[in-house]
XYZ file of C-alpha atoms in Angstrom:
401
model
C 59.022 153.605 112.563
C 57.664 155.935 109.906
C 54.328 154.048 109.822
C 53.995 154.374 113.603
C 54.652 158.091 113.357
C 52.008 158.487 110.646
C 49.498 156.464 112.678
C 50.151 158.605 115.739
C 49.701 161.832 113.778
C 46.453 160.526 112.257
C 45.138 159.500 115.682
C 46.057 162.902 117.096
C 44.184 164.585 114.247
C 41.103 162.520 115.029
C 41.228 163.431 118.711
C 41.677 167.157 118.089
C 39.034 167.251 115.372
C 36.660 165.263 117.565
C 36.980 167.893 120.282
C 36.491 170.711 117.756
C 33.499 168.905 116.257
C 31.978 168.457 119.704
C 32.274 172.153 120.530
C 30.897 173.371 117.189
C 28.069 170.834 117.022
C 27.206 171.450 120.677
C 26.792 175.146 119.927
C 24.599 174.476 116.892
C 22.575 171.869 118.818
C 21.944 174.392 121.582
C 20.739 177.016 119.104
C 18.602 174.503 117.236
C 17.254 172.743 120.334
C 16.409 175.856 122.330
C 14.877 177.462 119.259
C 12.747 174.372 118.682
C 11.523 174.338 122.283
C 10.573 178.021 122.086
C 8.755 177.431 118.802
C 6.912 174.428 120.270
C 5.758 176.460 123.282
C 4.591 179.262 120.993
C 2.666 176.823 118.778
C 1.007 175.165 121.776
C -0.301 178.549 122.893
C -1.367 179.771 119.457
C -2.218 176.513 117.650
C -5.595 177.916 116.518
C -3.834 180.444 114.312
C -0.844 178.337 113.203
C -1.960 174.815 112.299
C -4.336 176.004 109.523
C -1.290 177.388 107.696
C 0.560 174.042 107.714
C 0.025 173.495 103.934
C 1.592 176.881 103.123
C 4.490 176.037 105.440
C 4.990 172.821 103.493
C 5.146 174.704 100.206
C 7.754 177.057 101.699
C 9.920 174.159 102.899
C 9.722 172.483 99.481
C 10.658 175.731 97.724
C 13.633 176.259 100.035
C 15.122 172.856 99.283
C 14.526 172.993 95.538
C 15.844 176.543 95.322
C 18.997 176.212 97.436
C 20.034 172.525 97.485
C 17.773 169.849 96.072
C 20.341 167.181 96.952
C 19.844 167.986 100.630
C 16.296 166.610 100.392
C 17.826 163.146 100.788
C 18.654 164.089 104.391
C 19.774 161.085 106.423
C 20.243 159.077 103.240
C 23.148 161.378 102.365
C 24.764 160.546 105.697
C 24.318 156.804 105.209
C 25.534 156.846 101.609
C 28.650 158.746 102.656
C 29.304 156.302 105.489
C 28.839 153.399 103.081
C 31.316 154.992 100.613
C 28.646 155.521 97.961
C 29.244 159.277 97.780
C 32.071 161.661 98.633
C 30.392 164.744 100.044
C 27.424 166.194 101.904
C 26.439 169.750 100.905
C 27.006 172.251 103.723
C 23.754 173.945 102.717
C 22.024 170.980 104.331
C 22.684 172.444 107.800
C 20.651 175.685 107.532
C 18.012 174.018 105.351
C 17.288 171.172 107.767
C 17.288 173.542 110.755
C 14.891 176.069 109.262
C 12.791 173.362 107.611
C 12.310 171.609 110.956
C 11.549 174.858 112.787
C 8.875 175.672 110.187
C 7.412 172.164 110.400
C 7.049 172.438 114.174
C 5.852 176.025 114.214
C 2.841 175.131 112.084
C 2.030 171.864 113.828
C 3.632 169.043 111.877
C 4.189 165.832 113.843
C 7.928 165.201 113.625
C 11.084 164.747 115.653
C 14.479 166.383 115.880
C 17.247 163.776 116.178
C 17.629 163.357 112.418
C 18.377 167.065 112.194
C 21.082 166.889 114.864
C 22.682 163.808 113.325
C 22.676 165.397 109.863
C 24.210 168.606 111.238
C 26.938 166.704 113.078
C 27.762 164.401 110.178
C 27.850 167.221 107.628
C 30.131 169.385 109.754
C 32.517 166.596 110.801
C 32.761 165.278 107.246
C 33.644 168.779 106.012
C 36.294 169.134 108.738
C 37.763 165.759 107.847
C 38.148 166.782 104.215
C 39.481 170.208 105.171
C 42.258 168.615 107.233
C 43.019 165.969 104.607
C 41.852 162.884 106.449
C 41.270 159.741 104.324
C 38.322 160.369 101.989
C 36.883 156.878 102.369
C 37.183 156.850 106.150
C 33.872 156.921 108.032
C 35.442 157.696 111.415
C 34.816 161.446 111.193
C 31.301 160.889 109.913
C 30.448 158.689 112.911
C 32.152 161.214 115.183
C 29.865 163.974 113.937
C 26.763 161.789 114.186
C 27.610 161.039 117.812
C 28.174 164.720 118.538
C 24.841 165.693 116.982
C 22.817 163.070 118.851
C 24.697 163.487 122.136
C 24.551 167.265 122.065
C 20.798 167.360 121.481
C 19.636 164.568 123.786
C 22.384 164.800 126.432
C 22.834 161.008 126.248
C 26.453 160.743 125.071
C 26.966 156.988 125.516
C 23.779 156.118 123.620
C 24.818 158.612 120.933
C 28.188 156.901 120.471
C 26.745 153.423 120.051
C 23.868 154.637 117.896
C 26.349 156.206 115.489
C 28.600 153.155 115.435
C 25.856 150.571 114.864
C 23.232 152.308 112.717
C 25.039 152.727 109.359
C 25.451 148.972 108.831
C 23.106 146.934 111.012
C 24.919 144.054 112.668
C 28.338 145.669 112.404
C 29.709 148.092 114.982
C 32.377 150.527 113.808
C 34.673 150.303 116.819
C 37.479 152.169 115.058
C 35.474 155.349 115.659
C 34.978 154.720 119.390
C 37.507 157.163 120.847
C 36.791 160.206 118.647
C 33.039 159.532 118.874
C 33.250 159.450 122.683
C 35.220 162.696 122.783
C 32.890 164.473 120.372
C 29.699 163.203 122.007
C 30.657 164.156 125.562
C 32.073 167.498 124.412
C 28.887 168.306 122.478
C 26.678 167.274 125.411
C 28.681 169.421 127.837
C 28.726 172.376 125.421
C 24.994 172.338 124.681
C 24.171 171.853 128.370
C 26.388 174.808 129.295
C 24.467 176.874 126.746
C 21.144 176.052 128.381
C 19.900 172.884 126.705
C 18.433 170.643 129.401
C 18.465 166.856 129.535
C 15.253 164.872 129.908
C 15.830 162.691 132.960
C 13.314 160.640 134.961
C 15.062 158.455 137.560
C 12.942 155.433 138.415
C 12.956 154.868 142.154
C 11.577 151.325 142.273
C 12.944 148.285 140.474
C 11.171 145.693 138.360
C 12.414 142.533 140.023
C 12.508 139.426 137.864
C 11.550 137.075 140.643
C 9.930 134.308 138.611
C 9.257 133.004 135.124
C 5.947 134.870 135.008
C 7.682 138.247 135.284
C 10.284 137.259 132.696
C 7.523 136.181 130.312
C 5.717 139.499 130.703
C 8.932 141.358 129.866
C 9.377 139.201 126.765
C 5.796 139.987 125.715
C 6.471 143.685 126.233
C 9.600 143.473 124.096
C 7.745 141.745 121.276
C 4.861 144.246 121.315
C 7.177 147.260 121.469
C 9.262 145.785 118.669
C 6.182 145.284 116.514
C 5.168 148.905 117.131
C 8.602 150.102 116.025
C 8.577 147.773 113.050
C 5.121 149.020 112.043
C 6.354 152.597 112.175
C 9.358 151.929 109.932
C 7.311 149.768 107.526
C 4.504 152.315 107.195
C 6.962 155.187 106.774
C 8.807 153.435 103.938
C 5.566 152.395 102.200
C 3.967 155.812 102.594
C 6.971 157.625 101.161
C 6.970 155.295 98.173
C 3.225 155.594 97.552
C 3.163 159.397 97.821
C 6.226 159.711 95.568
C 4.608 157.495 92.920
C 1.099 158.941 93.070
C 2.106 162.606 93.387
C 5.367 163.122 91.532
C 5.234 166.913 91.865
C 6.598 167.695 95.366
C 4.584 170.928 95.635
C 1.307 169.150 94.886
C 2.271 166.270 97.179
C 2.901 168.399 100.242
C 0.355 171.112 99.436
C -2.608 168.806 98.867
C -1.795 166.034 101.359
C -1.180 168.467 104.196
C -4.738 169.842 104.052
C -6.342 166.762 105.674
C -3.261 166.434 107.912
C -3.708 169.978 109.208
C -7.428 169.400 109.714
C -6.827 166.231 111.766
C -4.090 167.841 113.864
C -6.306 170.864 114.468
C -9.401 168.919 115.500
C -7.800 166.251 117.689
C -7.491 167.532 121.250
C -6.154 171.043 120.558
C -3.103 169.964 118.590
C -2.254 167.119 120.986
C -0.419 165.178 118.256
C 1.499 168.092 116.773
C 5.208 168.540 117.287
C 7.683 166.274 119.039
C 5.303 164.359 121.276
C 7.010 165.536 124.459
C 3.555 166.352 125.832
C 2.712 162.636 125.707
C 6.050 161.757 127.293
C 5.447 164.238 130.106
C 1.943 162.887 130.664
C 3.260 159.328 130.824
C 5.759 160.138 133.564
C 3.784 162.694 135.567
C 0.486 160.866 136.052
C -1.122 162.808 133.219
C -3.829 161.646 130.830
C -2.825 158.998 128.302
C -5.572 157.670 126.033
C -5.376 154.059 124.793
C -5.153 155.305 121.205
C -2.530 158.044 121.746
C 0.349 155.856 120.552
C -1.277 154.771 117.287
C -2.515 158.265 116.388
C 0.936 159.714 117.057
C 2.468 156.948 114.936
C 0.144 157.478 111.958
C 0.310 161.277 112.000
C 4.108 161.281 112.250
C 4.337 158.860 109.334
C 2.047 161.087 107.261
C 3.937 164.273 108.182
C 7.309 162.854 107.168
C 6.088 160.885 104.153
C 4.709 163.938 102.339
C 7.868 166.001 102.762
C 8.004 167.844 106.078
C 11.324 168.044 107.885
C 12.335 166.611 111.244
C 13.347 163.331 112.792
C 11.563 160.238 113.961
C 13.155 159.383 117.296
C 11.361 161.744 119.707
C 7.963 160.701 118.296
C 9.133 157.096 118.749
C 9.899 157.872 122.382
C 6.398 159.285 122.815
C 4.809 156.323 121.027
C 6.721 153.904 123.248
C 5.947 155.751 126.467
C 2.216 156.092 125.760
C 1.964 152.469 124.581
C 3.822 151.403 127.728
C 1.220 153.039 129.948
C -1.509 151.047 128.182
C 0.373 147.728 128.243
C 1.435 148.168 131.855
C -2.155 148.222 132.993
C -3.040 145.214 130.826
C -0.114 143.086 132.030
C -0.341 144.036 135.687
C 2.979 145.863 135.710
C 3.892 149.363 136.840
C 2.679 151.632 134.010
C 5.528 154.097 134.582
C 8.144 151.346 134.340
C 6.493 150.020 131.193
C 6.471 153.533 129.753
C 10.229 153.758 130.366
C 10.790 150.359 128.745
C 8.632 151.364 125.780
C 10.520 154.650 125.447
C 13.680 152.650 124.693
C 12.320 149.511 123.051
C 10.161 151.096 120.324
C 13.297 153.014 119.355
C 15.106 149.654 119.062
C 12.315 148.177 116.980
C 12.227 151.101 114.562
C 15.960 151.729 114.071
C 17.258 148.140 113.966
C 19.777 148.951 116.709
C 20.289 147.320 120.098
C 22.980 148.865 122.275
C 21.902 152.480 121.759
C 18.297 151.875 122.936
C 19.481 150.051 126.058
C 21.854 152.922 126.854
C 19.106 155.468 126.167
C 17.042 153.727 128.822
C 19.873 153.720 131.342
C 20.936 157.331 130.697
C 17.387 158.695 130.892
C 15.859 156.500 133.609
C 18.830 155.347 135.673
C 20.481 151.942 136.014
C 18.138 150.243 138.504
C 16.305 148.392 135.730
C 19.277 147.426 133.581
C 18.200 143.787 133.165
C 14.563 144.600 132.198
C 15.846 147.138 129.655
C 18.163 144.502 128.185
C 15.429 141.871 127.938
C 12.811 144.161 126.424
C 15.182 145.822 123.951
C 16.664 142.481 122.858
C 13.238 141.096 121.949
C 12.175 144.362 120.317
C 15.333 144.156 118.227
C 14.769 140.480 117.351
C 11.227 140.987 116.022
C 12.304 144.000 113.975
C 13.079 141.862 110.941
C 15.790 144.265 109.710
C 13.243 147.011 109.080
C 14.460 150.540 109.778
C 13.244 154.095 109.636
C 16.468 154.747 107.711
C 15.894 153.424 104.215
C 19.601 153.566 103.356
C 20.688 151.425 106.310
C 22.611 148.353 105.164
C 22.270 144.987 106.856
C 25.331 142.838 107.408
C 24.678 139.360 106.011
């Protein structure tokens, strides 16, 4: 009877803390997300005066981390190591550092994302709350709860956020014990950030890709393989680039200061800063009959890898969405399929291929584009996941053998 009572009290703590986490993370996500959008709009208008100062911005970011919390430079690795019981704490200083570091990166034109920031914020805050209220130290439930809140609050895709958080720490193993608190935190964060003015990206697809014969099924399989290879290439190049830059330029100030000079020059010269920032401009073009060049996806991939490898802050997922969408437009025309539908499939499947996750990408597709194409999303994401080869943008991700 006493054990049941203790279990009930622990479960109640998780539920209450999940709600509190969702509210707090939703507020921070709204501040971070709206601030990032305003900064991106400002940079787009004034890129001529901002991108040339990208190297100085990099030096400032490096100084901030080394001055206030050098440990926080590990970013998502801290989250994974905590979830894998390899460390006990995540410094709270990570939250302001990753927010301001990402804002600075985007203001001066770096090509980076935002989801890693939200996930780090959520995980850091929920982990601190779990320790404050004396939850088991080695329990990853609160960590996953915070990750779900961070992702769900920023992207407004709460179901995808829950499954991403449960399946990403150890590939091939889903942490179902965190399902209820993660659901509560994710939906609460999404509702909170939306109430505070953060809008969801949503493009409902009106038509359906009907799998009427083997030819259509084969084309979807080909799409899945190609999207998976694109995601795998991104994660492989990111890991290799980080290693090479760390070995060749051991001083972080020299690494970011010197390497960002050609990066800034390329970003400045290529189509008025087209490949700076999140890549939402490419996503918008893909779904609004805008201009997508055949090489947009590969340039965005390479410039994002370079930006993150030399030390700028931000995530990888939104650039992955833009890579997938722009590649989908190109492949759709080549395979005789609707380019917009292929862009939607690429949006989800390149994410699967780069993160070594399956359920979250499928749910991303359904939450962003509607449920009419559930089966095509499943097929394409499954094959993108299968060709991934256990590569991941998250170097600390473990793989269940």
